[in-house]
Amino acid sequence: MNIMLASGGYPWTVIPVEKREEYMKSLEIASVTQDISAFAKFMAYLVRENMNGQPVAHLPGK
């Protein structure tokens, strides 16, 4: 996934631990229904925040 993002000029994106449940749910929906819209929206949110200088993943205590 990150290679595809990078090849399109987007930054590499980390799935934050605190967003793992949402990530897994979006993957499950895509797998079961063949509808990737939930996954695409989730990834777009992470990439957009990262590009705006507001990464969603944070180190503990920061």
PDB file of N, CA, C and O in Angstrom:
ATOM      1  N   MET A   1       0.822  -1.182   0.000  1.00  0.00           N
ATOM      2  CA  MET A   1       0.000   0.000   0.000  1.00  0.00           C
ATOM      3  C   MET A   1       0.868   1.249   0.000  1.00  0.00           C
ATOM      4  O   MET A   1       0.607   2.176  -0.761  1.00  0.00           O
ATOM      5  N   ASN A   2       1.902   1.274   0.845  1.00  0.00           N
ATOM      6  CA  ASN A   2       2.745   2.467   0.915  1.00  0.00           C
ATOM      7  C   ASN A   2       3.535   2.691  -0.365  1.00  0.00           C
ATOM      8  O   ASN A   2       3.771   3.839  -0.743  1.00  0.00           O
ATOM      9  N   ILE A   3       3.898   1.631  -1.060  1.00  0.00           N
ATOM     10  CA  ILE A   3       4.592   1.803  -2.339  1.00  0.00           C
ATOM     11  C   ILE A   3       3.652   2.464  -3.341  1.00  0.00           C
ATOM     12  O   ILE A   3       4.061   3.349  -4.093  1.00  0.00           O
ATOM     13  N   MET A   4       2.403   2.061  -3.329  1.00  0.00           N
ATOM     14  CA  MET A   4       1.421   2.678  -4.224  1.00  0.00           C
ATOM     15  C   MET A   4       1.220   4.144  -3.869  1.00  0.00           C
ATOM     16  O   MET A   4       1.140   5.005  -4.751  1.00  0.00           O
ATOM     17  N   LEU A   5       1.134   4.453  -2.576  1.00  0.00           N
ATOM     18  CA  LEU A   5       0.990   5.849  -2.158  1.00  0.00           C
ATOM     19  C   LEU A   5       2.203   6.660  -2.594  1.00  0.00           C
ATOM     20  O   LEU A   5       2.060   7.749  -3.168  1.00  0.00           O
ATOM     21  N   ALA A   6       3.395   6.139  -2.329  1.00  0.00           N
ATOM     22  CA  ALA A   6       4.627   6.858  -2.671  1.00  0.00           C
ATOM     23  C   ALA A   6       4.753   7.067  -4.175  1.00  0.00           C
ATOM     24  O   ALA A   6       5.185   8.134  -4.628  1.00  0.00           O
ATOM     25  N   SER A   7       4.359   6.064  -4.957  1.00  0.00           N
ATOM     26  CA  SER A   7       4.463   6.215  -6.413  1.00  0.00           C
ATOM     27  C   SER A   7       3.514   7.290  -6.927  1.00  0.00           C
ATOM     28  O   SER A   7       3.737   7.856  -7.993  1.00  0.00           O
ATOM     29  N   GLY A   8       2.477   7.593  -6.165  1.00  0.00           N
ATOM     30  CA  GLY A   8       1.543   8.656  -6.534  1.00  0.00           C
ATOM     31  C   GLY A   8       1.909   9.997  -5.936  1.00  0.00           C
ATOM     32  O   GLY A   8       1.159  10.965  -6.058  1.00  0.00           O
ATOM     33  N   GLY A   9       3.059  10.059  -5.241  1.00  0.00           N
ATOM     34  CA  GLY A   9       3.502  11.316  -4.646  1.00  0.00           C
ATOM     35  C   GLY A   9       2.966  11.573  -3.249  1.00  0.00           C
ATOM     36  O   GLY A   9       3.111  12.669  -2.712  1.00  0.00           O
ATOM     37  N   TYR A  10       2.350  10.561  -2.656  1.00  0.00           N
ATOM     38  CA  TYR A  10       1.808  10.707  -1.305  1.00  0.00           C
ATOM     39  C   TYR A  10       2.797  10.162  -0.280  1.00  0.00           C
ATOM     40  O   TYR A  10       3.601   9.296  -0.591  1.00  0.00           O
ATOM     41  N   PRO A  11       2.727  10.663   0.958  1.00  0.00           N
ATOM     42  CA  PRO A  11       3.642  10.157   1.987  1.00  0.00           C
ATOM     43  C   PRO A  11       3.262   8.749   2.439  1.00  0.00           C
ATOM     44  O   PRO A  11       2.103   8.350   2.344  1.00  0.00           O
ATOM     45  N   TRP A  12       4.266   8.019   2.911  1.00  0.00           N
ATOM     46  CA  TRP A  12       3.998   6.717   3.520  1.00  0.00           C
ATOM     47  C   TRP A  12       3.107   6.959   4.730  1.00  0.00           C
ATOM     48  O   TRP A  12       3.219   7.977   5.418  1.00  0.00           O
ATOM     49  N   THR A  13       2.228   6.023   4.983  1.00  0.00           N
ATOM     50  CA  THR A  13       1.237   6.199   6.034  1.00  0.00           C
ATOM     51  C   THR A  13       1.298   5.043   7.019  1.00  0.00           C
ATOM     52  O   THR A  13       1.384   3.884   6.616  1.00  0.00           O
ATOM     53  N   VAL A  14       1.244   5.372   8.289  1.00  0.00           N
ATOM     54  CA  VAL A  14       1.262   4.383   9.372  1.00  0.00           C
ATOM     55  C   VAL A  14      -0.162   4.228   9.900  1.00  0.00           C
ATOM     56  O   VAL A  14      -0.867   5.224  10.095  1.00  0.00           O
ATOM     57  N   ILE A  15      -0.581   2.996  10.121  1.00  0.00           N
ATOM     58  CA  ILE A  15      -1.876   2.748  10.748  1.00  0.00           C
ATOM     59  C   ILE A  15      -1.658   2.807  12.255  1.00  0.00           C
ATOM     60  O   ILE A  15      -0.982   1.951  12.825  1.00  0.00           O
ATOM     61  N   PRO A  16      -2.179   3.840  12.917  1.00  0.00           N
ATOM     62  CA  PRO A  16      -1.963   3.959  14.360  1.00  0.00           C
ATOM     63  C   PRO A  16      -2.637   2.819  15.131  1.00  0.00           C
ATOM     64  O   PRO A  16      -3.711   2.350  14.741  1.00  0.00           O
ATOM     65  N   VAL A  17      -1.999   2.388  16.193  1.00  0.00           N
ATOM     66  CA  VAL A  17      -2.551   1.317  17.027  1.00  0.00           C
ATOM     67  C   VAL A  17      -3.952   1.689  17.495  1.00  0.00           C
ATOM     68  O   VAL A  17      -4.858   0.845  17.486  1.00  0.00           O
ATOM     69  N   GLU A  18      -4.155   2.938  17.850  1.00  0.00           N
ATOM     70  CA  GLU A  18      -5.456   3.354  18.358  1.00  0.00           C
ATOM     71  C   GLU A  18      -6.539   3.357  17.272  1.00  0.00           C
ATOM     72  O   GLU A  18      -7.725   3.466  17.581  1.00  0.00           O
ATOM     73  N   LYS A  19      -6.160   3.214  16.016  1.00  0.00           N
ATOM     74  CA  LYS A  19      -7.114   3.144  14.906  1.00  0.00           C
ATOM     75  C   LYS A  19      -7.198   1.747  14.308  1.00  0.00           C
ATOM     76  O   LYS A  19      -7.848   1.545  13.284  1.00  0.00           O
ATOM     77  N   ARG A  20      -6.572   0.780  14.951  1.00  0.00           N
ATOM     78  CA  ARG A  20      -6.519  -0.578  14.404  1.00  0.00           C
ATOM     79  C   ARG A  20      -7.909  -1.186  14.222  1.00  0.00           C
ATOM     80  O   ARG A  20      -8.190  -1.820  13.208  1.00  0.00           O
ATOM     81  N   GLU A  21      -8.795  -0.992  15.180  1.00  0.00           N
ATOM     82  CA  GLU A  21     -10.136  -1.572  15.082  1.00  0.00           C
ATOM     83  C   GLU A  21     -10.882  -1.018  13.866  1.00  0.00           C
ATOM     84  O   GLU A  21     -11.508  -1.769  13.110  1.00  0.00           O
ATOM     85  N   GLU A  22     -10.796   0.287  13.651  1.00  0.00           N
ATOM     86  CA  GLU A  22     -11.432   0.908  12.490  1.00  0.00           C
ATOM     87  C   GLU A  22     -10.816   0.393  11.184  1.00  0.00           C
ATOM     88  O   GLU A  22     -11.522   0.118  10.209  1.00  0.00           O
ATOM     89  N   TYR A  23      -9.497   0.249  11.174  1.00  0.00           N
ATOM     90  CA  TYR A  23      -8.778  -0.278  10.012  1.00  0.00           C
ATOM     91  C   TYR A  23      -9.234  -1.695   9.693  1.00  0.00           C
ATOM     92  O   TYR A  23      -9.572  -2.018   8.545  1.00  0.00           O
ATOM     93  N   MET A  24      -9.261  -2.562  10.705  1.00  0.00           N
ATOM     94  CA  MET A  24      -9.647  -3.953  10.504  1.00  0.00           C
ATOM     95  C   MET A  24     -11.111  -4.059  10.061  1.00  0.00           C
ATOM     96  O   MET A  24     -11.445  -4.882   9.212  1.00  0.00           O
ATOM     97  N   LYS A  25     -11.968  -3.228  10.618  1.00  0.00           N
ATOM     98  CA  LYS A  25     -13.377  -3.233  10.227  1.00  0.00           C
ATOM     99  C   LYS A  25     -13.524  -2.843   8.762  1.00  0.00           C
ATOM    100  O   LYS A  25     -14.294  -3.470   8.023  1.00  0.00           O
ATOM    101  N   SER A  26     -12.795  -1.828   8.328  1.00  0.00           N
ATOM    102  CA  SER A  26     -12.886  -1.391   6.933  1.00  0.00           C
ATOM    103  C   SER A  26     -12.348  -2.473   5.987  1.00  0.00           C
ATOM    104  O   SER A  26     -12.894  -2.680   4.898  1.00  0.00           O
ATOM    105  N   LEU A  27     -11.305  -3.180   6.393  1.00  0.00           N
ATOM    106  CA  LEU A  27     -10.789  -4.291   5.589  1.00  0.00           C
ATOM    107  C   LEU A  27     -11.796  -5.442   5.519  1.00  0.00           C
ATOM    108  O   LEU A  27     -11.975  -6.054   4.461  1.00  0.00           O
ATOM    109  N   GLU A  28     -12.439  -5.728   6.628  1.00  0.00           N
ATOM    110  CA  GLU A  28     -13.442  -6.798   6.662  1.00  0.00           C
ATOM    111  C   GLU A  28     -14.608  -6.479   5.730  1.00  0.00           C
ATOM    112  O   GLU A  28     -15.061  -7.329   4.969  1.00  0.00           O
ATOM    113  N   ILE A  29     -15.081  -5.242   5.776  1.00  0.00           N
ATOM    114  CA  ILE A  29     -16.171  -4.827   4.892  1.00  0.00           C
ATOM    115  C   ILE A  29     -15.752  -4.985   3.434  1.00  0.00           C
ATOM    116  O   ILE A  29     -16.512  -5.510   2.614  1.00  0.00           O
ATOM    117  N   ALA A  30     -14.547  -4.560   3.115  1.00  0.00           N
ATOM    118  CA  ALA A  30     -14.051  -4.680   1.740  1.00  0.00           C
ATOM    119  C   ALA A  30     -13.967  -6.140   1.311  1.00  0.00           C
ATOM    120  O   ALA A  30     -14.329  -6.488   0.185  1.00  0.00           O
ATOM    121  N   SER A  31     -13.529  -6.996   2.202  1.00  0.00           N
ATOM    122  CA  SER A  31     -13.378  -8.409   1.889  1.00  0.00           C
ATOM    123  C   SER A  31     -14.728  -9.103   1.691  1.00  0.00           C
ATOM    124  O   SER A  31     -14.916  -9.859   0.737  1.00  0.00           O
ATOM    125  N   VAL A  32     -15.652  -8.820   2.578  1.00  0.00           N
ATOM    126  CA  VAL A  32     -16.944  -9.514   2.553  1.00  0.00           C
ATOM    127  C   VAL A  32     -17.859  -8.972   1.458  1.00  0.00           C
ATOM    128  O   VAL A  32     -18.506  -9.748   0.751  1.00  0.00           O
ATOM    129  N   THR A  33     -17.910  -7.656   1.305  1.00  0.00           N
ATOM    130  CA  THR A  33     -18.880  -7.051   0.376  1.00  0.00           C
ATOM    131  C   THR A  33     -18.271  -6.634  -0.958  1.00  0.00           C
ATOM    132  O   THR A  33     -19.004  -6.203  -1.843  1.00  0.00           O
ATOM    133  N   GLN A  34     -16.938  -6.705  -1.061  1.00  0.00           N
ATOM    134  CA  GLN A  34     -16.233  -6.232  -2.265  1.00  0.00           C
ATOM    135  C   GLN A  34     -16.435  -4.732  -2.477  1.00  0.00           C
ATOM    136  O   GLN A  34     -16.339  -4.231  -3.590  1.00  0.00           O
ATOM    137  N   ASP A  35     -16.727  -4.002  -1.387  1.00  0.00           N
ATOM    138  CA  ASP A  35     -16.914  -2.550  -1.431  1.00  0.00           C
ATOM    139  C   ASP A  35     -15.766  -1.918  -0.653  1.00  0.00           C
ATOM    140  O   ASP A  35     -15.704  -2.026   0.568  1.00  0.00           O
ATOM    141  N   ILE A  36     -14.867  -1.260  -1.363  1.00  0.00           N
ATOM    142  CA  ILE A  36     -13.673  -0.699  -0.709  1.00  0.00           C
ATOM    143  C   ILE A  36     -13.871   0.733  -0.230  1.00  0.00           C
ATOM    144  O   ILE A  36     -12.937   1.365   0.239  1.00  0.00           O
ATOM    145  N   SER A  37     -15.092   1.264  -0.321  1.00  0.00           N
ATOM    146  CA  SER A  37     -15.298   2.678   0.013  1.00  0.00           C
ATOM    147  C   SER A  37     -14.945   2.994   1.470  1.00  0.00           C
ATOM    148  O   SER A  37     -14.347   4.038   1.740  1.00  0.00           O
ATOM    149  N   ALA A  38     -15.292   2.144   2.423  1.00  0.00           N
ATOM    150  CA  ALA A  38     -14.960   2.407   3.830  1.00  0.00           C
ATOM    151  C   ALA A  38     -13.443   2.417   4.024  1.00  0.00           C
ATOM    152  O   ALA A  38     -12.905   3.285   4.727  1.00  0.00           O
ATOM    153  N   PHE A  39     -12.759   1.468   3.383  1.00  0.00           N
ATOM    154  CA  PHE A  39     -11.300   1.411   3.478  1.00  0.00           C
ATOM    155  C   PHE A  39     -10.676   2.640   2.821  1.00  0.00           C
ATOM    156  O   PHE A  39      -9.766   3.252   3.373  1.00  0.00           O
ATOM    157  N   ALA A  40     -11.178   3.021   1.658  1.00  0.00           N
ATOM    158  CA  ALA A  40     -10.647   4.191   0.948  1.00  0.00           C
ATOM    159  C   ALA A  40     -10.843   5.460   1.766  1.00  0.00           C
ATOM    160  O   ALA A  40      -9.937   6.295   1.850  1.00  0.00           O
ATOM    161  N   LYS A  41     -11.993   5.609   2.394  1.00  0.00           N
ATOM    162  CA  LYS A  41     -12.251   6.789   3.233  1.00  0.00           C
ATOM    163  C   LYS A  41     -11.314   6.814   4.441  1.00  0.00           C
ATOM    164  O   LYS A  41     -10.796   7.863   4.810  1.00  0.00           O
ATOM    165  N   PHE A  42     -11.113   5.653   5.049  1.00  0.00           N
ATOM    166  CA  PHE A  42     -10.219   5.565   6.204  1.00  0.00           C
ATOM    167  C   PHE A  42      -8.794   5.953   5.818  1.00  0.00           C
ATOM    168  O   PHE A  42      -8.156   6.769   6.482  1.00  0.00           O
ATOM    169  N   MET A  43      -8.309   5.384   4.716  1.00  0.00           N
ATOM    170  CA  MET A  43      -6.950   5.693   4.268  1.00  0.00           C
ATOM    171  C   MET A  43      -6.825   7.154   3.838  1.00  0.00           C
ATOM    172  O   MET A  43      -5.821   7.805   4.128  1.00  0.00           O
ATOM    173  N   ALA A  44      -7.839   7.673   3.161  1.00  0.00           N
ATOM    174  CA  ALA A  44      -7.811   9.077   2.739  1.00  0.00           C
ATOM    175  C   ALA A  44      -7.699   9.993   3.957  1.00  0.00           C
ATOM    176  O   ALA A  44      -6.957  10.982   3.931  1.00  0.00           O
ATOM    177  N   TYR A  45      -8.420   9.664   5.022  1.00  0.00           N
ATOM    178  CA  TYR A  45      -8.346  10.442   6.259  1.00  0.00           C
ATOM    179  C   TYR A  45      -6.914  10.448   6.808  1.00  0.00           C
ATOM    180  O   TYR A  45      -6.365  11.515   7.127  1.00  0.00           O
ATOM    181  N   LEU A  46      -6.294   9.262   6.893  1.00  0.00           N
ATOM    182  CA  LEU A  46      -4.932   9.182   7.429  1.00  0.00           C
ATOM    183  C   LEU A  46      -3.939   9.945   6.551  1.00  0.00           C
ATOM    184  O   LEU A  46      -3.093  10.691   7.065  1.00  0.00           O
ATOM    185  N   VAL A  47      -4.033   9.768   5.242  1.00  0.00           N
ATOM    186  CA  VAL A  47      -3.116  10.448   4.319  1.00  0.00           C
ATOM    187  C   VAL A  47      -3.323  11.963   4.387  1.00  0.00           C
ATOM    188  O   VAL A  47      -2.358  12.726   4.468  1.00  0.00           O
ATOM    189  N   ARG A  48      -4.581  12.406   4.383  1.00  0.00           N
ATOM    190  CA  ARG A  48      -4.882  13.846   4.435  1.00  0.00           C
ATOM    191  C   ARG A  48      -4.323  14.484   5.707  1.00  0.00           C
ATOM    192  O   ARG A  48      -3.700  15.545   5.668  1.00  0.00           O
ATOM    193  N   GLU A  49      -4.547  13.831   6.844  1.00  0.00           N
ATOM    194  CA  GLU A  49      -4.033  14.371   8.108  1.00  0.00           C
ATOM    195  C   GLU A  49      -2.512  14.443   8.081  1.00  0.00           C
ATOM    196  O   GLU A  49      -1.925  15.426   8.529  1.00  0.00           O
ATOM    197  N   ASN A  50      -1.881  13.411   7.573  1.00  0.00           N
ATOM    198  CA  ASN A  50      -0.421  13.373   7.484  1.00  0.00           C
ATOM    199  C   ASN A  50       0.088  14.500   6.584  1.00  0.00           C
ATOM    200  O   ASN A  50       1.048  15.186   6.917  1.00  0.00           O
ATOM    201  N   MET A  51      -0.569  14.702   5.445  1.00  0.00           N
ATOM    202  CA  MET A  51      -0.147  15.749   4.513  1.00  0.00           C
ATOM    203  C   MET A  51      -0.360  17.149   5.092  1.00  0.00           C
ATOM    204  O   MET A  51       0.345  18.088   4.740  1.00  0.00           O
ATOM    205  N   ASN A  52      -1.325  17.283   5.998  1.00  0.00           N
ATOM    206  CA  ASN A  52      -1.584  18.568   6.651  1.00  0.00           C
ATOM    207  C   ASN A  52      -0.707  18.775   7.882  1.00  0.00           C
ATOM    208  O   ASN A  52      -0.905  19.730   8.632  1.00  0.00           O
ATOM    209  N   GLY A  53       0.232  17.853   8.109  1.00  0.00           N
ATOM    210  CA  GLY A  53       1.134  17.986   9.255  1.00  0.00           C
ATOM    211  C   GLY A  53       0.504  17.582  10.563  1.00  0.00           C
ATOM    212  O   GLY A  53       0.996  17.939  11.632  1.00  0.00           O
ATOM    213  N   GLN A  54      -0.584  16.838  10.498  1.00  0.00           N
ATOM    214  CA  GLN A  54      -1.290  16.394  11.706  1.00  0.00           C
ATOM    215  C   GLN A  54      -1.368  14.867  11.747  1.00  0.00           C
ATOM    216  O   GLN A  54      -2.435  14.280  11.627  1.00  0.00           O
ATOM    217  N   PRO A  55      -0.210  14.184  11.868  1.00  0.00           N
ATOM    218  CA  PRO A  55      -0.260  12.719  11.874  1.00  0.00           C
ATOM    219  C   PRO A  55      -1.174  12.199  12.982  1.00  0.00           C
ATOM    220  O   PRO A  55      -1.219  12.750  14.076  1.00  0.00           O
ATOM    221  N   VAL A  56      -1.923  11.163  12.669  1.00  0.00           N
ATOM    222  CA  VAL A  56      -2.877  10.593  13.601  1.00  0.00           C
ATOM    223  C   VAL A  56      -2.181   9.727  14.646  1.00  0.00           C
ATOM    224  O   VAL A  56      -2.588   9.675  15.790  1.00  0.00           O
ATOM    225  N   ALA A  57      -1.079   9.081  14.254  1.00  0.00           N
ATOM    226  CA  ALA A  57      -0.309   8.257  15.184  1.00  0.00           C
ATOM    227  C   ALA A  57       0.543   9.150  16.087  1.00  0.00           C
ATOM    228  O   ALA A  57       1.166  10.097  15.615  1.00  0.00           O
ATOM    229  N   HIS A  58       0.539   8.856  17.356  1.00  0.00           N
ATOM    230  CA  HIS A  58       1.312   9.650  18.317  1.00  0.00           C
ATOM    231  C   HIS A  58       2.088   8.716  19.242  1.00  0.00           C
ATOM    232  O   HIS A  58       1.611   7.643  19.591  1.00  0.00           O
ATOM    233  N   LEU A  59       3.263   9.153  19.637  1.00  0.00           N
ATOM    234  CA  LEU A  59       4.036   8.398  20.608  1.00  0.00           C
ATOM    235  C   LEU A  59       3.455   8.634  21.994  1.00  0.00           C
ATOM    236  O   LEU A  59       2.995   9.741  22.292  1.00  0.00           O
ATOM    237  N   PRO A  60       3.448   7.621  22.853  1.00  0.00           N
ATOM    238  CA  PRO A  60       2.937   7.797  24.202  1.00  0.00           C
ATOM    239  C   PRO A  60       3.687   8.926  24.920  1.00  0.00           C
ATOM    240  O   PRO A  60       4.905   9.062  24.790  1.00  0.00           O
ATOM    241  N   GLY A  61       2.927   9.735  25.621  1.00  0.00           N
ATOM    242  CA  GLY A  61       3.519  10.823  26.389  1.00  0.00           C
ATOM    243  C   GLY A  61       3.826  12.074  25.577  1.00  0.00           C
ATOM    244  O   GLY A  61       4.345  13.044  26.093  1.00  0.00           O
ATOM    245  N   LYS A  62       3.479  12.076  24.305  1.00  0.00           N
ATOM    246  CA  LYS A  62       3.762  13.241  23.456  1.00  0.00           C
ATOM    247  C   LYS A  62       2.495  14.003  23.183  1.00  0.00           C
ATOM    248  O   LYS A  62       1.433  13.536  23.152  1.00  0.00           O
TER     249      LYS A  62
END
